[in-house]
XYZ file of C-alpha atoms in Angstrom:
686
model
C 0.049 0.014 -0.089
C 1.322 3.451 -0.866
C 0.206 7.030 -0.573
C -1.911 6.621 2.487
C -1.540 8.755 5.595
C -3.728 9.464 8.677
C -6.121 11.201 6.423
C -7.419 7.724 5.222
C -8.509 6.786 8.797
C -11.192 8.123 11.168
C -11.398 7.639 14.819
C -13.874 4.979 15.975
C -15.388 7.076 18.814
C -15.999 10.132 16.584
C -17.333 7.955 13.654
C -19.894 6.505 16.257
C -20.913 9.857 17.362
C -21.486 10.833 13.591
C -23.709 7.662 13.295
C -25.678 8.789 16.427
C -26.175 12.173 14.914
C -27.752 10.356 11.878
C -30.167 9.024 14.426
C -30.913 12.459 15.840
C -31.522 13.786 12.289
C -34.218 11.398 11.952
C -35.869 12.759 15.040
C -35.702 16.227 13.395
C -37.097 14.992 10.057
C -40.612 16.401 9.422
C -41.209 13.865 6.697
C -41.383 11.089 9.416
C -44.649 10.565 11.275
C -44.446 12.484 14.440
C -44.490 9.677 17.031
C -41.868 7.932 15.152
C -39.737 11.061 15.770
C -40.212 10.464 19.454
C -38.801 7.033 19.031
C -35.588 8.333 17.327
C -35.005 10.912 20.077
C -35.274 8.254 22.610
C -33.141 5.734 20.861
C -30.437 8.701 20.501
C -30.386 9.176 24.127
C -30.241 5.456 25.015
C -27.519 5.119 22.333
C -25.483 7.833 24.047
C -26.047 6.342 27.433
C -24.524 2.951 26.237
C -21.694 4.921 24.353
C -20.607 6.505 27.798
C -21.046 3.275 29.740
C -19.010 1.300 27.337
C -16.735 3.318 25.157
C -16.087 6.470 27.325
C -15.834 3.986 30.321
C -13.148 2.094 28.461
C -11.047 5.266 27.687
C -11.312 6.379 31.235
C -10.046 2.884 32.271
C -6.976 3.331 30.031
C -6.303 6.806 31.692
C -6.808 5.503 35.180
C -4.477 2.558 34.646
C -2.003 5.063 32.949
C -1.962 2.750 29.822
C -0.305 4.579 26.889
C -2.711 2.901 24.470
C -3.257 4.652 21.263
C -5.878 4.338 18.490
C -4.062 2.103 15.973
C -5.727 4.151 12.996
C -5.432 7.710 14.201
C -2.613 7.423 16.953
C -4.765 9.357 19.436
C -4.145 8.607 23.151
C -7.144 7.923 25.450
C -7.091 11.634 26.662
C -6.897 12.883 23.146
C -10.037 10.939 22.231
C -11.934 12.005 25.217
C -10.812 15.603 24.396
C -12.293 15.187 21.076
C -15.400 13.331 21.978
C -16.758 15.396 24.843
C -17.266 18.834 22.881
C -18.972 16.837 20.200
C -21.286 15.436 22.736
C -22.063 18.887 24.229
C -22.852 20.110 20.858
C -25.281 17.022 20.159
C -26.815 17.794 23.652
C -27.776 21.231 22.509
C -29.187 20.011 19.298
C -31.171 17.262 21.153
C -32.698 19.848 23.558
C -33.736 21.940 20.562
C -35.467 19.141 18.790
C -37.169 18.045 22.034
C -38.612 21.514 22.584
C -39.874 21.514 18.844
C -41.455 18.145 19.311
C -43.050 18.991 22.649
C -44.505 22.359 20.923
C -46.084 19.926 18.339
C -47.265 17.481 20.902
C -49.822 19.858 22.303
C -51.422 20.047 18.633
C -51.847 16.213 18.732
C -53.731 16.385 21.992
C -51.088 15.584 24.633
C -49.150 18.215 26.663
C -46.324 18.053 29.315
C -47.046 21.035 31.546
C -44.835 23.044 33.854
C -46.045 24.785 36.986
C -46.010 28.140 35.610
C -49.016 26.958 33.112
C -51.108 25.715 36.048
C -54.166 27.651 37.526
C -54.764 27.970 41.240
C -56.989 24.953 41.291
C -54.650 22.569 39.515
C -51.624 23.595 41.587
C -53.598 22.804 44.739
C -54.564 19.399 43.332
C -51.026 18.552 42.643
C -49.998 19.675 46.031
C -52.501 17.416 47.462
C -51.584 14.621 45.163
C -47.816 14.938 46.109
C -48.566 14.966 49.909
C -50.883 11.730 49.682
C -49.438 9.705 46.796
C -45.775 10.446 46.320
C -44.307 12.076 49.459
C -44.808 8.904 51.688
C -42.970 6.851 49.136
C -39.852 9.071 49.000
C -36.623 8.204 50.362
C -34.866 11.416 51.575
C -31.226 11.930 52.326
C -29.328 14.732 53.895
C -25.728 14.528 53.372
C -23.868 15.637 56.447
C -21.403 14.338 58.979
C -23.855 11.671 60.270
C -25.061 10.685 56.888
C -22.518 9.846 54.083
C -23.143 10.719 50.378
C -25.358 7.905 49.048
C -24.543 5.591 46.191
C -26.260 6.858 43.111
C -27.469 4.130 40.738
C -26.682 4.214 37.039
C -29.006 6.223 34.916
C -31.370 6.906 37.814
C -32.828 10.420 38.288
C -32.364 12.214 41.605
C -33.657 15.484 42.726
C -30.808 17.424 44.576
C -31.364 20.541 46.867
C -28.892 22.845 48.443
C -30.028 23.365 51.934
C -29.595 26.097 54.586
C -30.528 27.019 58.102
C -29.420 29.932 60.096
C -26.503 27.957 61.568
C -25.956 25.339 58.876
C -25.232 26.169 55.229
C -24.374 24.065 52.234
C -26.013 20.846 53.024
C -27.106 18.646 50.217
C -30.587 16.801 50.138
C -31.009 14.055 47.762
C -34.217 12.151 46.606
C -34.452 9.220 44.165
C -37.172 10.119 41.609
C -37.713 6.993 39.390
C -38.006 4.123 41.776
C -40.754 2.531 39.898
C -43.389 2.890 42.884
C -45.358 5.549 41.193
C -46.165 6.536 37.811
C -43.788 8.782 35.867
C -46.636 10.568 34.036
C -49.110 12.339 36.352
C -52.406 13.316 34.733
C -53.797 16.770 35.502
C -57.580 16.468 36.305
C -59.949 18.510 34.133
C -57.397 18.912 31.395
C -57.563 15.846 29.169
C -54.257 14.880 27.779
C -52.196 17.160 30.160
C -49.402 15.500 32.326
C -46.403 16.363 34.322
C -43.440 14.168 34.973
C -43.003 12.850 38.367
C -39.535 14.229 38.706
C -40.668 17.656 37.955
C -43.302 17.296 40.563
C -40.903 16.154 43.161
C -38.315 18.921 42.292
C -41.023 21.478 42.673
C -42.084 20.356 46.007
C -38.607 19.954 47.575
C -39.229 22.933 50.009
C -42.105 20.829 51.540
C -40.032 17.718 51.781
C -37.036 19.637 53.405
C -39.320 21.891 55.500
C -36.832 22.717 58.123
C -34.263 23.959 55.499
C -34.426 26.723 53.020
C -33.918 25.267 49.623
C -31.304 27.746 47.974
C -30.937 25.851 44.684
C -32.262 22.576 43.129
C -31.741 20.414 40.190
C -32.361 17.021 38.637
C -29.246 14.884 38.167
C -28.396 11.606 36.536
C -25.191 9.607 36.700
C -23.960 7.435 33.999
C -21.547 4.687 35.207
C -18.730 2.723 33.434
C -20.196 -0.566 32.391
C -16.896 -1.765 30.465
C -16.062 -4.628 32.665
C -13.987 -7.478 31.423
C -15.700 -10.593 32.422
C -12.683 -12.956 31.549
C -10.011 -10.875 33.151
C -11.817 -11.346 36.731
C -12.738 -14.960 36.175
C -12.510 -16.995 39.433
C -11.830 -20.657 38.419
C -13.457 -21.741 41.738
C -16.783 -20.188 40.847
C -19.413 -21.873 38.540
C -19.195 -19.576 35.294
C -22.945 -18.557 35.508
C -22.281 -17.436 39.197
C -19.366 -15.596 37.918
C -21.404 -13.746 35.432
C -23.903 -12.940 38.051
C -21.119 -11.402 40.015
C -19.976 -9.435 37.011
C -23.536 -7.909 36.656
C -23.381 -6.902 40.322
C -19.976 -5.332 40.067
C -21.048 -3.442 36.832
C -23.793 -1.531 38.848
C -21.127 -0.157 41.084
C -18.418 0.931 38.650
C -17.219 4.484 38.757
C -19.192 7.461 37.229
C -18.119 8.805 33.776
C -20.867 11.494 33.299
C -23.198 13.587 35.449
C -26.111 15.386 33.710
C -27.999 18.388 35.206
C -31.289 20.080 34.265
C -30.730 23.294 36.451
C -27.665 25.368 37.069
C -26.191 25.047 40.608
C -23.471 27.136 42.145
C -20.136 26.179 41.037
C -19.132 25.442 44.586
C -21.842 22.748 44.774
C -21.019 21.468 41.373
C -17.365 21.029 42.438
C -18.347 19.359 45.662
C -20.551 16.821 43.774
C -17.668 16.309 41.208
C -15.345 15.767 44.103
C -17.458 13.191 45.669
C -18.224 11.352 42.430
C -14.502 11.791 41.262
C -15.616 13.587 37.960
C -13.768 16.125 36.066
C -15.198 19.361 34.974
C -15.725 18.321 31.312
C -17.734 15.284 32.555
C -20.619 17.378 33.612
C -23.481 18.125 31.257
C -26.275 20.482 31.292
C -29.618 19.357 29.584
C -32.721 21.366 29.159
C -34.784 18.270 28.221
C -35.637 15.307 30.537
C -32.686 13.045 31.548
C -34.541 9.962 30.753
C -36.491 9.830 27.471
C -38.356 6.574 28.055
C -41.459 8.318 28.912
C -41.877 9.152 25.234
C -42.929 5.482 24.454
C -45.833 6.094 26.951
C -46.750 9.360 25.077
C -46.838 7.102 22.012
C -49.172 4.794 23.687
C -51.598 7.626 24.467
C -51.713 8.486 20.731
C -52.142 5.060 19.300
C -55.536 5.866 18.063
C -54.250 8.388 15.601
C -52.684 6.101 12.850
C -51.407 9.112 10.925
C -48.872 9.783 13.676
C -47.130 6.549 13.103
C -45.483 4.591 10.224
C -47.957 2.664 8.045
C -48.549 -0.756 9.620
C -46.128 -3.433 8.045
C -46.404 -7.161 8.767
C -43.705 -9.776 8.090
C -44.943 -11.939 5.078
C -44.449 -15.629 4.684
C -41.829 -16.222 2.114
C -43.179 -16.781 -1.395
C -40.269 -19.476 -1.647
C -41.918 -21.663 0.964
C -45.090 -23.735 0.876
C -47.231 -23.680 4.031
C -48.678 -27.040 2.761
C -45.460 -29.028 2.937
C -43.001 -29.772 5.772
C -40.068 -27.130 6.018
C -37.480 -30.033 6.133
C -38.720 -31.644 2.835
C -38.444 -28.156 1.078
C -34.910 -27.520 2.514
C -33.772 -30.842 1.307
C -34.802 -29.854 -2.230
C -33.295 -26.372 -2.209
C -31.582 -23.801 -0.125
C -33.867 -21.190 1.361
C -33.368 -17.544 2.464
C -35.436 -15.560 4.811
C -35.225 -11.841 4.890
C -36.250 -10.095 7.955
C -38.318 -8.166 8.801
C -39.917 -8.369 5.349
C -40.382 -12.164 5.820
C -41.575 -14.112 8.851
C -39.182 -15.871 11.273
C -42.207 -18.280 11.835
C -41.000 -20.407 8.849
C -37.677 -21.014 10.754
C -39.589 -21.734 13.915
C -41.784 -24.187 12.117
C -38.715 -25.874 10.970
C -37.257 -26.324 14.515
C -40.602 -27.583 15.761
C -40.559 -30.202 12.922
C -37.207 -31.084 14.047
C -38.156 -31.464 17.608
C -40.881 -33.976 16.687
C -39.230 -35.822 13.596
C -38.253 -39.422 14.589
C -35.282 -39.073 12.082
C -33.737 -36.152 13.845
C -31.296 -37.257 16.534
C -29.758 -33.831 17.618
C -30.091 -30.044 17.325
C -27.330 -27.769 18.213
C -27.433 -23.887 18.307
C -25.599 -20.974 19.467
C -27.764 -18.354 21.375
C -26.516 -14.767 21.805
C -29.626 -12.568 22.392
C -33.171 -14.004 22.938
C -36.698 -12.745 23.139
C -38.084 -12.556 26.707
C -40.657 -15.173 25.692
C -38.604 -17.197 23.265
C -40.404 -19.666 20.902
C -36.764 -20.707 19.857
C -36.215 -22.036 23.423
C -39.606 -23.586 23.506
C -38.879 -25.613 20.536
C -35.440 -26.625 21.836
C -37.131 -27.643 25.168
C -39.713 -29.713 23.133
C -36.958 -31.445 21.380
C -35.295 -32.413 24.503
C -38.409 -33.643 26.019
C -38.789 -35.938 23.030
C -35.628 -37.422 23.521
C -33.278 -35.667 21.107
C -29.827 -34.534 22.006
C -30.007 -30.897 22.247
C -26.787 -28.862 22.639
C -26.913 -25.210 23.159
C -24.302 -22.693 23.604
C -25.619 -19.777 25.522
C -23.381 -16.818 25.497
C -23.548 -15.379 28.852
C -21.165 -12.487 28.055
C -23.777 -10.897 25.584
C -23.585 -7.339 26.911
C -26.459 -6.040 28.975
C -28.311 -9.449 28.108
C -26.389 -11.311 30.713
C -29.327 -11.759 33.137
C -31.843 -12.916 30.428
C -29.390 -15.340 29.199
C -28.586 -16.679 32.633
C -32.213 -17.154 33.077
C -32.615 -18.955 29.758
C -29.657 -21.386 30.571
C -31.243 -22.544 33.790
C -34.414 -23.148 31.767
C -32.705 -25.079 29.239
C -30.710 -27.240 31.664
C -33.875 -28.165 33.720
C -35.495 -29.240 30.467
C -32.591 -31.765 29.795
C -30.651 -29.636 27.229
C -26.858 -29.679 27.387
C -25.793 -25.992 27.875
C -22.279 -24.718 27.481
C -21.414 -21.007 28.190
C -18.813 -20.013 25.688
C -15.064 -19.934 25.565
C -12.501 -18.318 27.613
C -11.391 -14.905 26.128
C -13.972 -15.166 23.144
C -17.416 -14.308 22.866
C -19.523 -16.680 20.680
C -21.508 -14.388 18.277
C -22.371 -16.693 15.571
C -25.884 -17.493 14.559
C -25.633 -21.163 13.874
C -28.163 -23.964 14.056
C -27.551 -27.650 12.938
C -29.947 -30.333 12.745
C -28.698 -33.860 12.427
C -30.926 -36.508 10.851
C -30.345 -40.323 10.450
C -32.119 -41.274 7.266
C -31.917 -44.864 6.077
C -28.659 -45.226 7.876
C -27.109 -42.065 6.450
C -26.241 -38.989 8.335
C -27.928 -35.901 6.806
C -27.328 -32.211 7.936
C -29.675 -29.064 7.780
C -27.830 -25.994 8.611
C -29.279 -22.443 9.266
C -26.777 -19.544 9.393
C -27.920 -16.066 10.086
C -26.830 -12.506 10.478
C -29.097 -11.774 13.259
C -30.100 -13.192 16.753
C -32.660 -15.941 17.306
C -35.015 -13.287 18.605
C -38.680 -13.078 17.520
C -39.065 -9.384 18.577
C -35.876 -7.944 16.809
C -36.675 -10.070 13.798
C -39.478 -7.458 13.139
C -37.378 -4.468 13.854
C -33.886 -5.403 12.461
C -32.907 -6.158 8.843
C -31.229 -9.549 8.772
C -30.621 -12.622 6.504
C -31.002 -16.264 7.274
C -29.852 -19.180 5.039
C -31.317 -22.613 5.455
C -29.404 -25.177 3.549
C -29.122 -29.041 3.273
C -25.666 -28.663 1.689
C -23.896 -31.581 3.260
C -20.367 -29.951 3.135
C -21.682 -26.845 4.945
C -23.220 -29.101 7.439
C -20.064 -31.026 8.063
C -18.190 -27.829 8.645
C -20.939 -26.592 11.001
C -20.590 -29.835 12.959
C -16.916 -29.178 13.228
C -17.667 -25.823 14.525
C -19.950 -27.364 17.314
C -17.415 -30.184 18.039
C -14.685 -27.599 18.640
C -17.029 -25.362 20.903
C -17.730 -28.439 23.108
C -14.158 -28.883 23.598
C -13.556 -25.181 24.387
C -11.704 -24.683 21.138
C -12.005 -23.098 17.612
C -11.730 -24.473 14.130
C -8.334 -24.249 12.584
C -9.306 -24.754 8.911
C -12.489 -24.424 6.700
C -13.053 -24.665 3.008
C -16.706 -23.505 2.672
C -17.521 -21.364 5.639
C -15.617 -18.542 7.170
C -15.261 -18.950 10.943
C -13.590 -16.459 13.027
C -11.195 -16.006 15.054
C -8.864 -18.111 12.754
C -10.784 -18.522 9.386
C -12.446 -15.297 8.686
C -10.135 -12.190 8.577
C -7.513 -14.072 6.581
C -10.126 -15.483 3.978
C -11.539 -11.932 3.491
C -7.994 -10.524 2.820
C -7.356 -13.461 0.471
C -10.477 -12.615 -1.508
C -9.609 -8.826 -1.538
C -6.066 -9.765 -2.756
C -7.732 -11.818 -5.559
C -9.466 -8.796 -6.696
C -6.264 -6.729 -6.509
C -4.504 -9.166 -8.924
C -7.562 -9.010 -11.260
C -7.547 -5.368 -11.367
C -3.876 -5.145 -12.206
C -4.428 -7.792 -14.936
C -7.001 -5.374 -16.508
C -9.978 -7.310 -15.392
C -13.066 -5.799 -13.917
C -12.605 -6.161 -10.148
C -15.397 -5.667 -7.620
C -15.908 -5.706 -3.810
C -19.401 -4.996 -2.186
C -19.751 -5.075 1.529
C -22.773 -4.462 3.783
C -21.960 -4.421 7.459
C -22.817 -2.466 10.647
C -19.136 -1.273 11.496
C -15.706 -1.154 10.037
C -12.653 -0.750 12.372
C -10.340 -3.643 11.437
C -7.193 -1.902 10.335
C -5.834 -4.958 8.637
C -8.838 -5.205 6.396
C -9.171 -1.252 6.048
C -5.550 -1.275 4.805
C -6.303 -3.987 2.268
C -9.309 -2.121 0.910
C -7.239 0.956 0.485
C -4.777 -1.047 -1.401
C -7.485 -2.388 -3.553
C -8.902 1.108 -4.265
C -5.297 2.126 -5.397
C -5.204 -0.932 -7.614
C -8.401 0.151 -9.250
C -10.989 -2.267 -7.694
C -14.219 -0.667 -7.447
C -15.664 -1.024 -3.842
C -19.289 -0.230 -2.712
C -19.866 -0.264 0.941
C -23.153 0.045 3.172
C -21.917 0.755 6.580
C -24.692 1.781 9.087
C -22.573 2.692 12.081
C -18.782 3.186 12.886
C -16.749 3.576 9.855
C -12.972 4.120 10.285
C -12.160 4.248 6.502
C -12.330 7.674 4.717
C -13.507 7.385 1.100
C -12.899 9.770 -1.683
C -9.412 10.702 -1.163
C -7.846 11.395 -4.570
C -5.510 8.608 -5.586
C -6.014 6.663 -2.438
C -9.660 5.698 -1.651
C -11.441 7.455 -4.495
C -12.571 3.970 -5.821
C -14.391 3.606 -2.510
C -18.030 4.607 -2.014
C -19.630 4.377 1.375
C -23.224 4.877 2.341
C -25.018 4.563 5.654
C -28.770 3.803 5.886
C -30.649 4.749 9.003
C -34.377 4.402 8.557
C -37.403 2.654 10.131
C -35.619 -0.642 10.669
C -32.198 -1.096 12.114
C -29.793 -2.285 9.279
C -28.220 -5.330 10.676
C -27.469 -7.885 7.887
C -23.887 -8.598 6.788
C -23.147 -9.168 3.061
C -19.814 -9.835 1.534
C -19.517 -9.844 -2.325
C -16.154 -10.400 -4.088
C -15.661 -10.498 -7.806
C -17.870 -10.498 -11.046
C -18.945 -13.420 -13.134
C -17.657 -16.735 -12.640
C -15.219 -15.507 -9.919
C -18.200 -14.069 -7.899
C -18.261 -15.098 -4.259
C -21.209 -13.916 -1.982
C -21.538 -14.555 1.872
C -23.968 -13.687 4.548
C -22.383 -13.386 7.929
C -22.763 -12.545 11.782
C -19.496 -10.644 11.763
C -18.805 -7.016 11.047
C -15.251 -5.971 10.081
C -14.247 -5.007 13.553
C -11.232 -6.615 15.223
C -13.359 -7.694 18.042
C -15.472 -9.654 15.433
C -12.661 -10.853 13.210
C -10.220 -11.890 15.922
C -11.812 -12.095 19.288
C -15.267 -13.739 18.701
C -16.557 -17.002 17.063
C -18.317 -15.719 14.056
C -19.621 -17.547 11.035
C -20.120 -16.433 7.316
C -21.933 -18.727 5.008
C -21.422 -18.948 1.237
C -24.416 -18.657 -1.045
C -24.074 -21.310 -3.686
C -27.678 -21.281 -5.007
C -27.784 -19.126 -8.142
C -31.255 -17.702 -7.556
C -30.280 -16.844 -3.886
C -27.252 -15.000 -5.266
C -29.258 -13.071 -7.674
C -31.704 -12.061 -5.043
C -28.959 -10.884 -2.552
C -27.107 -8.867 -5.229
C -30.657 -7.315 -6.071
C -31.078 -6.202 -2.497
C -27.642 -4.829 -2.335
C -28.174 -2.856 -5.390
C -31.435 -1.298 -4.157
C -29.718 -0.311 -0.988
C -26.960 1.377 -3.102
C -29.652 3.225 -5.035
C -31.413 4.434 -1.987
C -32.034 8.147 -2.145
C -34.476 8.532 0.794
C -32.645 7.069 3.821
C -29.111 6.868 2.631
C -26.430 9.171 3.536
C -23.057 9.282 1.639
C -19.784 9.732 3.364
C -17.919 12.793 1.938
C -14.283 13.341 1.469
C -14.246 15.465 4.675
C -15.905 12.516 6.733
C -19.136 14.071 7.065
C -22.442 12.344 5.741
C -25.028 13.954 3.193
C -28.138 12.682 2.288
C -28.135 10.912 -1.012
C -30.020 13.083 -3.838
C -30.651 11.824 -7.216
C -33.352 10.636 -9.715
C -36.821 11.689 -10.127
C -38.177 8.851 -8.272
C -37.739 8.320 -4.379
C -36.445 5.046 -3.445
C -36.660 3.992 0.171
C -34.913 0.463 0.057
C -36.646 -0.626 3.162
C -39.998 0.292 2.078
C -39.277 -1.080 -1.302
C -38.392 -4.592 0.187
C -41.597 -4.585 2.109
C -43.560 -3.789 -1.083
C -41.747 -6.686 -2.848
C -42.571 -8.951 0.061
C -46.114 -8.287 0.089
C -46.367 -8.477 -3.839
C -44.682 -12.045 -3.686
C -46.936 -13.237 -0.938
C -49.930 -12.168 -2.794
C -48.750 -14.007 -5.954
C -48.182 -17.301 -4.194
């Protein structure tokens, strides 16, 4: 590779912030139905919370441990990254507040209002005073920080009312009250004014003088702490503990990790803020002012109040049954005849669930093996596996207990599966098992027969209606044998060393991707048409990035659909000018991964669970499956082409690293809506 410099690379954290900025743009987009804009605003905030808990938390850990770890693409230290991140977050916070105020102004026109005390009449104020005294005040836990009462532990993301208290003889005490304990409703209705509400924390904040009646409330504010959640489960593993008990301990520890951010809704005296910072061990730049509510989850309750107004929501879309699958014949028989591909949310996951239930009751099925990463709270997948175990099948399930923020759910499911007679394993030391792999083994007339499912998304019925994912179901015996090798290795606590058909991280994915890129480079140098098409969620793997830059310089045409983080800068003359990168942020979360290498006879197409991030390619067990069926190849290429042609929800990366909405053509093309229209049309024509 030649001619490249730091200009070719973008910092991971700053790139992620740009992605979340694209989410915030959706909240501001007036072409989107009103209530859906509320969803995007809430998603923006929850995304940012997780960013602080994980990514900012990790950078603070590096600083605390005095690790001179630099970003391997931009060479920035942890401190330099934080110095770049935090001003961007503050700018986004101002924009978030502006959009919130705009949406709340429009909310009143829809028949719902969030009121402030200044807008209440005397009768309404009296009612709220009585309501507070009778319904809320008895349930409050009040703390006055002093010599006899230490500063309390503040829970992650919980809202607290803080008061600066004074008496004639005692100044500067701090009173603290938890506001969202779950024991009272967050939205409080105002009687006599239909559709009018007040947030519980604002009610509590208003009546702090009544709670601290013996004091003068000098200042008051709502605050919220975000704590570091970036805890390495493997580094603190105690071999004397059962692994499931260890993960339960990890969850408990995470709740107590150090704060990385404090948000405030009102200005407090700098001495008080400094005092709070000192107690919480926060620096000045870690304190944020917000003029909008500190927790936006109540917006979903507002949506529920407006459900009767369909024009405020997206047009209802229902996943269709695949036109390629007959409901009159067993799924297993159909898979034995040809490969099947399901595309969520446009097609229904129920076809896959039907196959699982058939396998659970098929006398010729001897075993079912699956990797489970994130599951629905009421999982039909687990029900089918339990049914199979109860029917005497060998059911082996790898439940990844390290699936971040889903650990408790997965621990509960692992107990349930074990109690039903399934054999459960919990993943590998130092590696997360992120693959979406299911293997059904049949014994048919003395012969072993495999049916393999490989997907890009979790076995989660809920997210299959919200995320775009692909699921290949095949009876190809060579693929089945390699899937069996993957499960055999996992059962031994190992990973596969060699594959011919599948790509399997950590040892057989990154190297295979690079080999395929090298092949295109050689073809371009020989004067042949060379092509790479990639759809992933994130691109951070420097080894792959450098190889893509080399391919661009060799003349390989590269088209990429990358929803989130992208550390590669396209459009640099003579270096990455053969690379086009777009991001699609729309109604559904783009989650599928597609790899396309070459044209014509040289063409290779895969779907995968892996993004091109080092954590995926080298630190997880991931599986990419080749698409061999000609019809399915054409279908995936068609989908990829429509995404590249999206001129409604696509934003194209510019040479300066910014993203601009794609403009072009007389006809709007929203790829997600088009895929649903195609699914409906195909289902009607069955």
